[in-house]
């Protein structure tokens, strides 16, 4: 089945009792049983819920995976993966990571005796020197936030496999429409469903997709034991959102390309970070592992200052100044003072994240209107 057909149909069957074409919101905490040892696959809703089950099947199908598990947030999903580990285990991850993941690894799990190495994984050669007998997990995020760096998933998997290391990929920025890490050899795909999968800025949710049954059982055990499960209303909203994922992604990519190219030629703009440019340092890998280049991009002003960037972001009218991404509406964000404010300035600048860097999540509006809005805001700086 092709992607768009899966987006519309996968996991969803007409409701057996009424024929309702949309999966009902099974708003229940428990299920009545015939006898103590006999139930219809549902005993208590932390363990299973039919609306959530339909969504899990849908997300698994979109990633071409066998098993999906949904969580109450993207961080809840990441948390379940780290709970596979034990004190003394080590994790290798990139130095250009979602801030919330960095915070969980450093501030929550280091004190449980798990060691994290944050390194530049855009060069796979950096991986081997950090591997030792305790290395259990490689956590990848690509494209990265906010500099849109690309990591070669297949090359990292090949090194990890030789060393028996589990590979998990945070696939939030790409969405399953653009990139399928399981097909590239990863064992776990993680999504902040909050973003493109849900797509309408109205849900917080996370998901994991895996192919191996044993790994699935372990993660499902953690999900049920620790309890970060999403509710049926949110599951329904995401089931609804996914039906147009392919259509939205097509428009996100189309608009993203137009805006990246427009900004590149704008006299007030310095650098534009978008993996679709042929001179992007990791363009060849992006082309190899992604179907298109997405609707996320960042840029700097020629005049690099927080004041000018702030003025630009206060001047937009159609774009909304907000954190998050992947929704139908276009958002503008200032990493230096918003999403990445916790990183010390010197570290930030060293990593290439300058004061005037502005991140855009391009929505599905008409691109001419978005460009007009950016132009009028840029004319003020
Ligand atoms: C938002 C996000 C997360 C966290 O997901 P939540 O649903 O907000 O918990 C993780 N990784 C990436 C890349 C994200 O953008």
mmCIF file of C-alpha atoms and ligand atoms in Angstrom:
data_model
loop_
_atom_site.group_PDB
_atom_site.id
_atom_site.type_symbol
_atom_site.label_atom_id
_atom_site.label_comp_id
_atom_site.label_asym_id
_atom_site.label_seq_id
_atom_site.Cartn_x
_atom_site.Cartn_y
_atom_site.Cartn_z
ATOM 1 C CA UNK A 1 0.000 0.000 0.000
ATOM 2 C CA UNK A 2 1.350 3.473 -0.808
ATOM 3 C CA UNK A 3 1.823 6.201 1.789
ATOM 4 C CA UNK A 4 -1.292 8.301 1.116
ATOM 5 C CA UNK A 5 -3.545 5.238 1.117
ATOM 6 C CA UNK A 6 -2.034 4.110 4.425
ATOM 7 C CA UNK A 7 -2.534 7.600 5.878
ATOM 8 C CA UNK A 8 -6.242 7.387 5.086
ATOM 9 C CA UNK A 9 -6.897 3.727 5.877
ATOM 10 C CA UNK A 10 -4.210 2.011 7.974
ATOM 11 C CA UNK A 11 -5.345 0.779 11.382
ATOM 12 C CA UNK A 12 -8.895 2.003 10.918
ATOM 13 C CA UNK A 13 -11.781 -0.420 10.324
ATOM 14 C CA UNK A 14 -15.502 0.357 10.554
ATOM 15 C CA UNK A 15 -16.769 0.054 14.130
ATOM 16 C CA UNK A 16 -18.065 -3.523 14.489
ATOM 17 C CA UNK A 17 -21.201 -2.585 16.434
ATOM 18 C CA UNK A 18 -22.487 0.294 14.251
ATOM 19 C CA UNK A 19 -20.425 0.482 11.072
ATOM 20 C CA UNK A 20 -19.204 3.990 12.054
ATOM 21 C CA UNK A 21 -16.459 4.772 9.524
ATOM 22 C CA UNK A 22 -14.380 6.693 12.069
ATOM 23 C CA UNK A 23 -13.022 4.868 15.082
ATOM 24 C CA UNK A 24 -15.179 5.950 18.058
ATOM 25 C CA UNK A 25 -13.659 7.675 21.084
ATOM 26 C CA UNK A 26 -13.803 4.826 23.604
ATOM 27 C CA UNK A 27 -13.966 7.073 26.656
ATOM 28 C CA UNK A 28 -13.707 4.393 29.308
ATOM 29 C CA UNK A 29 -11.299 3.427 32.059
ATOM 30 C CA UNK A 30 -12.296 -0.228 32.314
ATOM 31 C CA UNK A 31 -14.098 -3.028 30.464
ATOM 32 C CA UNK A 32 -16.778 -5.411 31.722
ATOM 33 C CA UNK A 33 -15.682 -9.030 31.620
ATOM 34 C CA UNK A 34 -17.754 -12.202 31.209
ATOM 35 C CA UNK A 35 -15.729 -14.082 33.765
ATOM 36 C CA UNK A 36 -12.516 -13.377 35.726
ATOM 37 C CA UNK A 37 -10.254 -15.113 33.252
ATOM 38 C CA UNK A 38 -12.072 -14.060 30.090
ATOM 39 C CA UNK A 39 -12.130 -10.675 28.348
ATOM 40 C CA UNK A 40 -12.210 -9.342 24.797
ATOM 41 C CA UNK A 41 -8.581 -8.209 24.757
ATOM 42 C CA UNK A 42 -9.362 -5.220 26.958
ATOM 43 C CA UNK A 43 -9.166 -5.309 30.759
ATOM 44 C CA UNK A 44 -8.084 -1.843 31.950
ATOM 45 C CA UNK A 45 -7.489 1.234 29.776
ATOM 46 C CA UNK A 46 -3.915 1.968 30.889
ATOM 47 C CA UNK A 47 -3.065 -1.325 29.183
ATOM 48 C CA UNK A 48 -5.240 -0.980 26.074
ATOM 49 C CA UNK A 49 -7.925 1.178 24.509
ATOM 50 C CA UNK A 50 -9.520 0.561 21.077
ATOM 51 C CA UNK A 51 -9.097 4.192 19.886
ATOM 52 C CA UNK A 52 -5.437 4.141 20.920
ATOM 53 C CA UNK A 53 -4.962 0.698 19.332
ATOM 54 C CA UNK A 54 -6.253 1.976 15.978
ATOM 55 C CA UNK A 55 -3.833 4.908 16.160
ATOM 56 C CA UNK A 56 -0.895 2.660 17.099
ATOM 57 C CA UNK A 57 -1.594 0.485 14.045
ATOM 58 C CA UNK A 58 -1.846 3.566 11.839
ATOM 59 C CA UNK A 59 1.473 5.076 13.005
ATOM 60 C CA UNK A 60 3.248 1.686 12.754
ATOM 61 C CA UNK A 61 2.002 1.324 9.169
ATOM 62 C CA UNK A 62 3.231 4.817 8.243
ATOM 63 C CA UNK A 63 6.727 3.865 9.444
ATOM 64 C CA UNK A 64 6.506 0.455 7.723
ATOM 65 C CA UNK A 65 6.933 -1.092 11.157
ATOM 66 C CA UNK A 66 5.219 -3.988 12.924
ATOM 67 C CA UNK A 67 4.418 -2.469 16.315
ATOM 68 C CA UNK A 68 3.434 1.025 17.462
ATOM 69 C CA UNK A 69 3.073 2.286 21.027
ATOM 70 C CA UNK A 70 1.648 5.709 21.845
ATOM 71 C CA UNK A 71 2.612 7.831 24.851
ATOM 72 C CA UNK A 72 1.169 10.934 26.458
ATOM 73 C CA UNK A 73 3.998 13.071 24.967
ATOM 74 C CA UNK A 74 7.116 12.788 22.851
ATOM 75 C CA UNK A 75 9.169 12.993 26.044
ATOM 76 C CA UNK A 76 7.101 10.133 27.496
ATOM 77 C CA UNK A 77 8.098 8.023 24.475
ATOM 78 C CA UNK A 78 11.795 8.956 24.838
ATOM 79 C CA UNK A 79 11.616 8.217 28.561
ATOM 80 C CA UNK A 80 10.404 4.660 27.844
ATOM 81 C CA UNK A 81 13.426 4.032 25.585
ATOM 82 C CA UNK A 82 15.895 5.219 28.255
ATOM 83 C CA UNK A 83 14.161 2.940 30.784
ATOM 84 C CA UNK A 84 15.408 -0.036 28.737
ATOM 85 C CA UNK A 85 18.859 0.830 30.155
ATOM 86 C CA UNK A 86 20.494 0.069 33.516
ATOM 87 C CA UNK A 87 22.989 1.986 35.701
ATOM 88 C CA UNK A 88 26.459 1.870 34.124
ATOM 89 C CA UNK A 89 25.104 1.848 30.569
ATOM 90 C CA UNK A 90 26.276 4.526 28.149
ATOM 91 C CA UNK A 91 24.444 6.381 25.395
ATOM 92 C CA UNK A 92 25.894 8.214 22.426
ATOM 93 C CA UNK A 93 23.863 11.049 20.962
ATOM 94 C CA UNK A 94 24.399 14.212 18.957
ATOM 95 C CA UNK A 95 25.460 17.629 20.242
ATOM 96 C CA UNK A 96 22.646 19.272 18.253
ATOM 97 C CA UNK A 97 19.661 17.772 20.027
ATOM 98 C CA UNK A 98 16.104 18.736 20.948
ATOM 99 C CA UNK A 99 16.511 20.712 24.203
ATOM 100 C CA UNK A 100 13.977 18.591 26.092
ATOM 101 C CA UNK A 101 15.848 15.391 25.214
ATOM 102 C CA UNK A 102 19.146 16.967 26.332
ATOM 103 C CA UNK A 103 17.502 18.046 29.593
ATOM 104 C CA UNK A 104 16.044 14.586 30.301
ATOM 105 C CA UNK A 105 19.336 12.833 29.554
ATOM 106 C CA UNK A 106 21.481 15.251 31.643
ATOM 107 C CA UNK A 107 19.209 16.241 34.485
ATOM 108 C CA UNK A 108 17.062 13.147 35.011
ATOM 109 C CA UNK A 109 18.997 10.089 33.882
ATOM 110 C CA UNK A 110 22.613 10.951 34.667
ATOM 111 C CA UNK A 111 21.795 10.732 38.359
ATOM 112 C CA UNK A 112 20.539 7.177 37.799
ATOM 113 C CA UNK A 113 24.055 6.262 36.641
ATOM 114 C CA UNK A 114 23.548 6.383 32.868
ATOM 115 C CA UNK A 115 26.302 8.191 30.960
ATOM 116 C CA UNK A 116 25.581 10.306 27.871
ATOM 117 C CA UNK A 117 28.085 11.404 25.219
ATOM 118 C CA UNK A 118 26.974 14.414 23.146
ATOM 119 C CA UNK A 119 29.052 14.442 19.967
ATOM 120 C CA UNK A 120 29.019 15.705 16.385
ATOM 121 C CA UNK A 121 27.427 12.815 14.510
ATOM 122 C CA UNK A 122 27.326 14.543 11.119
ATOM 123 C CA UNK A 123 30.765 12.903 10.797
ATOM 124 C CA UNK A 124 30.265 9.165 11.445
ATOM 125 C CA UNK A 125 34.004 8.782 12.135
ATOM 126 C CA UNK A 126 33.390 10.534 15.490
ATOM 127 C CA UNK A 127 31.282 7.595 16.657
ATOM 128 C CA UNK A 128 33.866 4.801 17.091
ATOM 129 C CA UNK A 129 36.174 6.562 19.606
ATOM 130 C CA UNK A 130 33.208 6.936 22.001
ATOM 131 C CA UNK A 131 32.111 3.296 21.895
ATOM 132 C CA UNK A 132 33.057 0.930 24.719
ATOM 133 C CA UNK A 133 31.623 -2.249 26.219
ATOM 134 C CA UNK A 134 29.011 -0.264 28.171
ATOM 135 C CA UNK A 135 27.600 1.521 25.105
ATOM 136 C CA UNK A 136 24.017 0.311 24.736
ATOM 137 C CA UNK A 137 22.131 2.989 22.822
ATOM 138 C CA UNK A 138 22.725 5.387 19.943
ATOM 139 C CA UNK A 139 20.104 8.169 19.950
ATOM 140 C CA UNK A 140 19.914 10.048 16.648
ATOM 141 C CA UNK A 141 17.941 13.134 15.698
ATOM 142 C CA UNK A 142 17.949 14.189 12.054
ATOM 143 C CA UNK A 143 17.272 16.766 10.648
ATOM 144 C CA UNK A 144 18.506 18.578 13.735
ATOM 145 C CA UNK A 145 16.985 21.536 15.488
ATOM 146 C CA UNK A 146 17.463 24.422 14.663
ATOM 147 C CA UNK A 147 20.423 24.143 12.273
ATOM 148 C CA UNK A 148 18.948 21.446 10.035
ATOM 149 C CA UNK A 149 22.063 19.294 10.134
ATOM 150 C CA UNK A 150 21.673 15.812 8.687
ATOM 151 C CA UNK A 151 23.073 12.581 10.173
ATOM 152 C CA UNK A 152 23.632 9.541 7.947
ATOM 153 C CA UNK A 153 21.348 7.010 9.646
ATOM 154 C CA UNK A 154 22.497 3.988 7.614
ATOM 155 C CA UNK A 155 26.203 4.694 8.247
ATOM 156 C CA UNK A 156 25.598 5.091 12.012
ATOM 157 C CA UNK A 157 23.512 1.894 12.103
ATOM 158 C CA UNK A 158 26.298 -0.029 10.427
ATOM 159 C CA UNK A 159 28.843 0.997 13.113
ATOM 160 C CA UNK A 160 26.287 0.394 15.889
ATOM 161 C CA UNK A 161 25.390 -3.096 14.651
ATOM 162 C CA UNK A 162 29.038 -4.220 14.705
ATOM 163 C CA UNK A 163 29.035 -3.231 18.382
ATOM 164 C CA UNK A 164 25.596 -4.573 19.372
ATOM 165 C CA UNK A 165 24.232 -1.099 20.058
ATOM 166 C CA UNK A 166 20.529 -0.341 19.809
ATOM 167 C CA UNK A 167 19.764 2.566 17.439
ATOM 168 C CA UNK A 168 16.811 4.869 18.080
ATOM 169 C CA UNK A 169 15.909 7.772 15.784
ATOM 170 C CA UNK A 170 13.851 10.810 16.735
ATOM 171 C CA UNK A 171 12.003 11.212 13.423
ATOM 172 C CA UNK A 172 9.862 14.178 14.486
ATOM 173 C CA UNK A 173 11.255 16.789 12.064
ATOM 174 C CA UNK A 174 11.028 14.554 8.995
ATOM 175 C CA UNK A 175 7.740 12.767 9.789
ATOM 176 C CA UNK A 176 7.194 9.278 8.333
ATOM 177 C CA UNK A 177 6.308 10.925 5.003
ATOM 178 C CA UNK A 178 9.908 12.040 4.448
ATOM 179 C CA UNK A 179 12.035 9.431 6.207
ATOM 180 C CA UNK A 180 11.641 5.874 7.553
ATOM 181 C CA UNK A 181 14.518 5.009 9.922
ATOM 182 C CA UNK A 182 13.476 1.346 10.402
ATOM 183 C CA UNK A 183 14.073 0.767 6.679
ATOM 184 C CA UNK A 184 17.563 2.254 7.196
ATOM 185 C CA UNK A 185 18.289 -0.312 9.937
ATOM 186 C CA UNK A 186 17.279 1.520 13.126
ATOM 187 C CA UNK A 187 15.561 -0.572 15.826
ATOM 188 C CA UNK A 188 13.321 2.180 17.240
ATOM 189 C CA UNK A 189 11.641 5.221 15.712
ATOM 190 C CA UNK A 190 10.403 7.907 18.064
ATOM 191 C CA UNK A 191 7.932 10.682 17.191
ATOM 192 C CA UNK A 192 6.694 13.736 18.945
ATOM 193 C CA UNK A 193 3.202 13.097 17.529
ATOM 194 C CA UNK A 194 2.457 16.624 18.764
ATOM 195 C CA UNK A 195 4.093 17.952 15.584
ATOM 196 C CA UNK A 196 3.469 16.744 11.981
ATOM 197 C CA UNK A 197 1.541 13.534 12.748
ATOM 198 C CA UNK A 198 -1.137 15.390 14.678
ATOM 199 C CA UNK A 199 -0.559 18.461 12.518
ATOM 200 C CA UNK A 200 -3.157 20.833 13.931
ATOM 201 C CA UNK A 201 -1.465 22.211 17.065
ATOM 202 C CA UNK A 202 -4.103 20.708 19.353
ATOM 203 C CA UNK A 203 -2.528 17.588 20.883
ATOM 204 C CA UNK A 204 0.522 16.588 22.942
ATOM 205 C CA UNK A 205 1.498 12.982 22.209
ATOM 206 C CA UNK A 206 4.426 10.682 21.459
ATOM 207 C CA UNK A 207 4.967 7.335 19.751
ATOM 208 C CA UNK A 208 7.511 4.559 19.270
ATOM 209 C CA UNK A 209 7.565 2.127 16.359
ATOM 210 C CA UNK A 210 9.638 -1.096 16.308
ATOM 211 C CA UNK A 211 9.852 -4.307 14.282
ATOM 212 C CA UNK A 212 11.223 -6.751 16.845
ATOM 213 C CA UNK A 213 8.594 -8.466 18.949
ATOM 214 C CA UNK A 214 10.834 -8.811 22.046
ATOM 215 C CA UNK A 215 11.705 -5.109 22.004
ATOM 216 C CA UNK A 216 8.039 -4.275 21.534
ATOM 217 C CA UNK A 217 7.100 -6.409 24.551
ATOM 218 C CA UNK A 218 9.724 -4.677 26.693
ATOM 219 C CA UNK A 219 8.550 -1.202 25.661
ATOM 220 C CA UNK A 220 4.864 -2.113 26.025
ATOM 221 C CA UNK A 221 5.664 -3.432 29.520
ATOM 222 C CA UNK A 222 7.322 -0.090 30.400
ATOM 223 C CA UNK A 223 4.400 1.880 28.897
ATOM 224 C CA UNK A 224 1.860 -0.058 30.958
ATOM 225 C CA UNK A 225 3.991 -0.187 34.119
ATOM 226 C CA UNK A 226 4.987 3.492 34.104
ATOM 227 C CA UNK A 227 1.691 4.725 32.703
ATOM 228 C CA UNK A 228 2.454 7.625 30.310
ATOM 229 C CA UNK A 229 -0.393 6.631 27.994
ATOM 230 C CA UNK A 230 -2.498 9.050 25.914
ATOM 231 C CA UNK A 231 -6.267 9.381 26.270
ATOM 232 C CA UNK A 232 -8.857 8.349 23.677
ATOM 233 C CA UNK A 233 -9.875 11.925 22.717
ATOM 234 C CA UNK A 234 -6.310 12.795 21.788
ATOM 235 C CA UNK A 235 -5.929 9.464 19.982
ATOM 236 C CA UNK A 236 -9.010 10.307 17.925
ATOM 237 C CA UNK A 237 -7.701 13.772 17.028
ATOM 238 C CA UNK A 238 -4.438 12.271 15.800
ATOM 239 C CA UNK A 239 -6.257 9.549 13.812
ATOM 240 C CA UNK A 240 -8.154 12.379 12.131
ATOM 241 C CA UNK A 241 -5.017 14.460 11.572
ATOM 242 C CA UNK A 242 -3.077 11.575 10.005
ATOM 243 C CA UNK A 243 -5.642 11.201 7.216
ATOM 244 C CA UNK A 244 -4.218 14.331 5.560
ATOM 245 C CA UNK A 245 -0.552 13.849 6.556
ATOM 246 C CA UNK A 246 0.617 13.242 2.969
ATOM 247 C CA UNK A 247 -1.318 16.256 1.645
ATOM 248 C CA UNK A 248 -0.018 18.522 4.395
ATOM 249 C CA UNK A 249 3.572 17.319 3.975
ATOM 250 C CA UNK A 250 3.443 17.949 0.226
ATOM 251 C CA UNK A 251 2.437 21.547 0.903
ATOM 252 C CA UNK A 252 4.918 21.968 3.793
ATOM 253 C CA UNK A 253 7.704 20.860 1.425
ATOM 254 C CA UNK A 254 6.504 23.015 -1.478
ATOM 255 C CA UNK A 255 6.187 26.122 0.704
ATOM 256 C CA UNK A 256 9.460 25.357 2.517
ATOM 257 C CA UNK A 257 11.395 25.243 -0.766
ATOM 258 C CA UNK A 258 9.846 28.478 -2.067
ATOM 259 C CA UNK A 259 10.592 30.346 1.163
ATOM 260 C CA UNK A 260 14.144 28.952 1.509
ATOM 261 C CA UNK A 261 14.914 30.108 -2.035
ATOM 262 C CA UNK A 262 13.283 33.486 -1.492
ATOM 263 C CA UNK A 263 15.228 34.155 1.732
ATOM 264 C CA UNK A 264 18.503 33.078 0.121
ATOM 265 C CA UNK A 265 18.195 35.992 -2.320
ATOM 266 C CA UNK A 266 16.921 38.529 0.209
ATOM 267 C CA UNK A 267 19.275 41.487 0.834
ATOM 268 C CA UNK A 268 18.565 41.553 4.617
ATOM 269 C CA UNK A 269 19.190 37.824 5.095
ATOM 270 C CA UNK A 270 22.557 36.273 5.983
ATOM 271 C CA UNK A 271 22.620 32.477 5.971
ATOM 272 C CA UNK A 272 19.712 30.137 5.230
ATOM 273 C CA UNK A 273 19.755 26.641 6.740
ATOM 274 C CA UNK A 274 17.705 24.206 4.658
ATOM 275 C CA UNK A 275 18.872 20.704 3.626
ATOM 276 C CA UNK A 276 17.470 21.102 0.104
ATOM 277 C CA UNK A 277 20.232 23.492 -1.005
ATOM 278 C CA UNK A 278 22.851 21.653 -3.068
ATOM 279 C CA UNK A 279 25.601 23.431 -1.075
ATOM 280 C CA UNK A 280 24.157 22.364 2.332
ATOM 281 C CA UNK A 281 27.042 20.385 3.920
ATOM 282 C CA UNK A 282 24.906 17.231 4.288
ATOM 283 C CA UNK A 283 22.738 17.666 1.174
ATOM 284 C CA UNK A 284 23.813 14.355 -0.397
ATOM 285 C CA UNK A 285 22.788 12.395 2.716
ATOM 286 C CA UNK A 286 19.502 14.279 2.973
ATOM 287 C CA UNK A 287 18.812 13.368 -0.644
ATOM 288 C CA UNK A 288 19.690 9.733 -0.009
ATOM 289 C CA UNK A 289 17.609 9.165 3.125
ATOM 290 C CA UNK A 290 14.722 11.642 2.769
ATOM 291 C CA UNK A 291 12.010 11.861 0.103
ATOM 292 C CA UNK A 292 11.949 15.669 0.186
ATOM 293 C CA UNK A 293 13.359 18.406 2.410
ATOM 294 C CA UNK A 294 10.443 19.391 4.620
ATOM 295 C CA UNK A 295 8.977 22.621 5.885
ATOM 296 C CA UNK A 296 11.503 23.502 8.600
ATOM 297 C CA UNK A 297 14.229 26.054 7.983
ATOM 298 C CA UNK A 298 16.313 28.618 9.844
ATOM 299 C CA UNK A 299 18.029 31.812 8.752
ATOM 300 C CA UNK A 300 20.150 34.639 10.128
ATOM 301 C CA UNK A 301 19.963 38.359 9.480
ATOM 302 C CA UNK A 302 22.919 40.095 7.855
ATOM 303 C CA UNK A 303 22.779 42.386 10.848
ATOM 304 C CA UNK A 304 23.403 39.781 13.557
ATOM 305 C CA UNK A 305 21.799 41.027 16.757
ATOM 306 C CA UNK A 306 19.102 39.885 19.163
ATOM 307 C CA UNK A 307 17.467 43.338 18.838
ATOM 308 C CA UNK A 308 17.056 43.075 15.044
ATOM 309 C CA UNK A 309 15.863 39.458 15.262
ATOM 310 C CA UNK A 310 13.363 40.469 17.958
ATOM 311 C CA UNK A 311 12.073 43.352 15.824
ATOM 312 C CA UNK A 312 11.630 41.001 12.857
ATOM 313 C CA UNK A 313 9.686 38.519 14.970
ATOM 314 C CA UNK A 314 7.501 41.225 16.501
ATOM 315 C CA UNK A 315 6.708 42.520 13.004
ATOM 316 C CA UNK A 316 5.257 39.389 11.415
ATOM 317 C CA UNK A 317 1.491 39.308 11.096
ATOM 318 C CA UNK A 318 0.616 35.975 9.513
ATOM 319 C CA UNK A 319 3.381 33.947 11.167
ATOM 320 C CA UNK A 320 2.793 33.322 14.873
ATOM 321 C CA UNK A 321 5.652 33.723 17.331
ATOM 322 C CA UNK A 322 5.544 30.410 19.181
ATOM 323 C CA UNK A 323 7.459 27.277 20.117
ATOM 324 C CA UNK A 324 6.515 23.928 18.530
ATOM 325 C CA UNK A 325 6.291 23.057 14.830
ATOM 326 C CA UNK A 326 4.597 20.863 12.261
ATOM 327 C CA UNK A 327 1.117 22.393 12.426
ATOM 328 C CA UNK A 328 -0.932 23.807 9.555
ATOM 329 C CA UNK A 329 -0.183 27.364 10.685
ATOM 330 C CA UNK A 330 3.238 28.931 10.098
ATOM 331 C CA UNK A 331 5.303 29.646 13.212
ATOM 332 C CA UNK A 332 8.367 31.779 13.836
ATOM 333 C CA UNK A 333 10.766 31.138 16.722
ATOM 334 C CA UNK A 334 13.918 32.710 18.137
ATOM 335 C CA UNK A 335 16.139 29.831 19.342
ATOM 336 C CA UNK A 336 18.642 32.079 21.201
ATOM 337 C CA UNK A 337 15.985 33.419 23.557
ATOM 338 C CA UNK A 338 13.290 30.724 23.339
ATOM 339 C CA UNK A 339 13.942 27.031 22.587
ATOM 340 C CA UNK A 340 17.726 27.137 23.150
ATOM 341 C CA UNK A 341 18.020 29.852 25.829
ATOM 342 C CA UNK A 342 19.359 27.363 28.380
ATOM 343 C CA UNK A 343 22.574 26.851 26.374
ATOM 344 C CA UNK A 344 25.341 29.322 27.416
ATOM 345 C CA UNK A 345 25.968 31.974 24.731
ATOM 346 C CA UNK A 346 29.553 30.873 23.983
ATOM 347 C CA UNK A 347 28.439 27.249 23.515
ATOM 348 C CA UNK A 348 25.606 28.406 21.295
ATOM 349 C CA UNK A 349 27.795 30.538 19.051
ATOM 350 C CA UNK A 350 30.428 27.788 18.881
ATOM 351 C CA UNK A 351 27.731 25.390 17.637
ATOM 352 C CA UNK A 352 26.786 27.895 14.931
ATOM 353 C CA UNK A 353 23.635 29.153 16.632
ATOM 354 C CA UNK A 354 23.950 32.927 16.340
ATOM 355 C CA UNK A 355 21.920 35.652 18.059
ATOM 356 C CA UNK A 356 19.915 36.529 14.964
ATOM 357 C CA UNK A 357 19.055 32.928 14.035
ATOM 358 C CA UNK A 358 15.339 32.666 13.319
ATOM 359 C CA UNK A 359 13.572 29.310 12.916
ATOM 360 C CA UNK A 360 10.493 28.898 10.761
ATOM 361 C CA UNK A 361 7.957 26.087 10.765
ATOM 362 C CA UNK A 362 6.309 26.646 7.409
ATOM 363 C CA UNK A 363 2.590 25.871 7.431
ATOM 364 C CA UNK A 364 0.201 25.053 4.611
ATOM 365 C CA UNK A 365 -1.070 28.570 3.867
ATOM 366 C CA UNK A 366 -0.666 30.101 0.379
ATOM 367 C CA UNK A 367 3.046 30.691 0.036
ATOM 368 C CA UNK A 368 2.673 34.121 -1.623
ATOM 369 C CA UNK A 369 1.035 35.418 1.568
ATOM 370 C CA UNK A 370 3.791 33.937 3.743
ATOM 371 C CA UNK A 371 6.502 35.526 1.595
ATOM 372 C CA UNK A 372 4.721 38.888 1.659
ATOM 373 C CA UNK A 373 4.558 38.710 5.455
ATOM 374 C CA UNK A 374 8.266 37.848 5.797
ATOM 375 C CA UNK A 375 9.189 40.654 3.375
ATOM 376 C CA UNK A 376 7.230 43.307 5.244
ATOM 377 C CA UNK A 377 8.766 42.175 8.554
ATOM 378 C CA UNK A 378 12.286 42.116 7.065
ATOM 379 C CA UNK A 379 11.768 45.628 5.685
ATOM 380 C CA UNK A 380 11.563 46.894 9.301
ATOM 381 C CA UNK A 381 14.972 45.562 10.394
HETATM 382 C C1 LIG B 1 8.734 18.481 20.374
HETATM 383 C C2 LIG B 1 9.845 17.526 20.214
HETATM 384 C C3 LIG B 1 10.072 16.507 21.152
HETATM 385 C C4 LIG B 1 9.255 16.367 22.425
HETATM 386 O O1 LIG B 1 7.932 16.015 22.164
HETATM 387 P P1 LIG B 1 6.703 16.483 23.122
HETATM 388 O O2 LIG B 1 5.525 15.904 22.402
HETATM 389 O O3 LIG B 1 6.726 17.965 23.185
HETATM 390 O O4 LIG B 1 6.936 15.846 24.446
HETATM 391 C C5 LIG B 1 11.116 15.623 20.917
HETATM 392 N N1 LIG B 1 11.894 15.738 19.821
HETATM 393 C C6 LIG B 1 11.707 16.697 18.909
HETATM 394 C C7 LIG B 1 12.608 16.779 17.725
HETATM 395 C C8 LIG B 1 10.694 17.640 19.068
HETATM 396 O O5 LIG B 1 10.526 18.613 18.174
#
